[in-house]
Coordinates of C-alpha atoms in Angstrom, one line a residue:
L11 CA -29.9 -22.7 -1.3
L12 CA -28.8 -20.1 1.2
M13 CA -25.2 -19.1 1.1
I14 CA -23.8 -17.7 4.3
P15 CA -20.8 -15.5 3.5
R16 CA -17.5 -16.4 5.1
P17 CA -16.3 -13.9 7.7
P18 CA -13.2 -11.9 6.8
I19 CA -10.1 -14.0 7.0
S20 CA -7.3 -13.0 9.3
P21 CA -3.9 -13.3 7.6
P22 CA -0.7 -13.8 9.6
Y23 CA -0.1 -10.1 9.9
P24 CA -1.2 -8.0 12.9
N25 CA -4.2 -5.7 12.3
T26 CA -5.0 -7.0 8.8
T27 CA -7.9 -8.9 7.3
L28 CA -8.7 -10.1 3.8
F29 CA -12.1 -9.7 2.1
R30 CA -12.0 -12.2 -0.7
S31 CA -13.8 -12.5 -3.9
K32 CA -13.3 -15.2 -6.5
H33 CA -10.3 -13.6 -8.2
R34 CA -9.2 -10.7 -5.9
E35 CA -8.8 -9.8 -2.2
F36 CA -9.0 -6.6 -0.3
L37 CA -6.1 -6.5 2.2
I38 CA -7.1 -4.0 4.9
K39 CA -4.6 -2.9 7.5
F40 CA -5.0 -0.7 10.6
E41 CA -2.3 1.0 12.6
N42 CA -1.5 -0.7 15.9
D43 CA -3.9 0.3 18.7
Y44 CA -6.2 2.3 16.4
D45 CA -9.1 3.2 18.7
K46 CA -11.9 3.0 16.1
Q47 CA -10.9 -0.3 14.6
D48 CA -14.0 -2.2 15.9
E49 CA -16.3 0.6 14.5
A50 CA -14.4 0.5 11.2
W51 CA -14.8 -3.3 10.9
S52 CA -18.5 -3.0 11.6
A53 CA -18.8 -0.6 8.7
L54 CA -16.7 -2.8 6.4
N55 CA -18.8 -5.8 7.3
Q56 CA -21.9 -3.8 6.6
I57 CA -20.7 -3.4 3.0
V58 CA -20.7 -7.2 2.7
K59 CA -24.1 -7.5 4.3
D60 CA -25.6 -4.9 2.0
Y61 CA -24.1 -6.5 -1.1
S62 CA -25.6 -9.8 -0.1
K63 CA -29.0 -8.3 0.6
D64 CA -29.1 -7.1 -3.0
G65 CA -29.0 -10.7 -4.0
K66 CA -25.4 -10.6 -5.1
S67 CA -22.7 -13.1 -4.1
I68 CA -19.6 -11.8 -2.3
Y69 CA -17.8 -14.5 -4.3
S70 CA -18.6 -12.9 -7.6
E71 CA -15.9 -11.7 -9.9
T72 CA -17.1 -8.1 -9.5
F73 CA -17.4 -7.9 -5.7
I74 CA -14.2 -5.9 -5.3
E75 CA -14.9 -3.5 -8.2
D76 CA -18.5 -3.0 -7.0
N77 CA -17.4 -2.0 -3.5
E78 CA -14.1 -0.3 -3.9
E79 CA -15.6 3.2 -3.8
K80 CA -17.4 2.4 -0.5
V81 CA -14.2 1.1 0.9
K82 CA -12.4 4.3 -0.2
E83 CA -15.0 6.4 1.6
L84 CA -14.5 4.3 4.8
Q85 CA -10.7 4.6 4.4
K86 CA -11.0 8.4 4.6
Q87 CA -13.1 8.2 7.7
Y88 CA -11.2 5.4 9.6
E89 CA -7.6 5.9 8.3
F90 CA -6.8 2.4 7.3
T91 CA -4.8 1.3 4.3
Y92 CA -5.8 -1.3 1.8
E93 CA -4.6 -2.9 -1.4
I94 CA -6.3 -5.2 -3.9
I95 CA -4.4 -8.4 -4.5
E96 CA -4.9 -10.4 -7.6
K97 CA -5.3 -14.1 -6.8
Q98 CA -3.3 -16.6 -8.9

């Protein structure tokens, strides 16, 4: 069985996207008209691809914890904000 990961989900806020795991979500937000936004999304999506290549599911309970350091590094480079939201 091959699981294709869902693309990031766009919430109803401008310039934000959620990366979801089973119990948590990354809420990532860019400033309006940020010129490197496409490049940053490409790098963020690469985290998801790399995680899946290692045979891990992005829906696992540890997806957020396993990748938070990588997201922090990209945050420094691309100047976005993020928060981790616990799902009810």
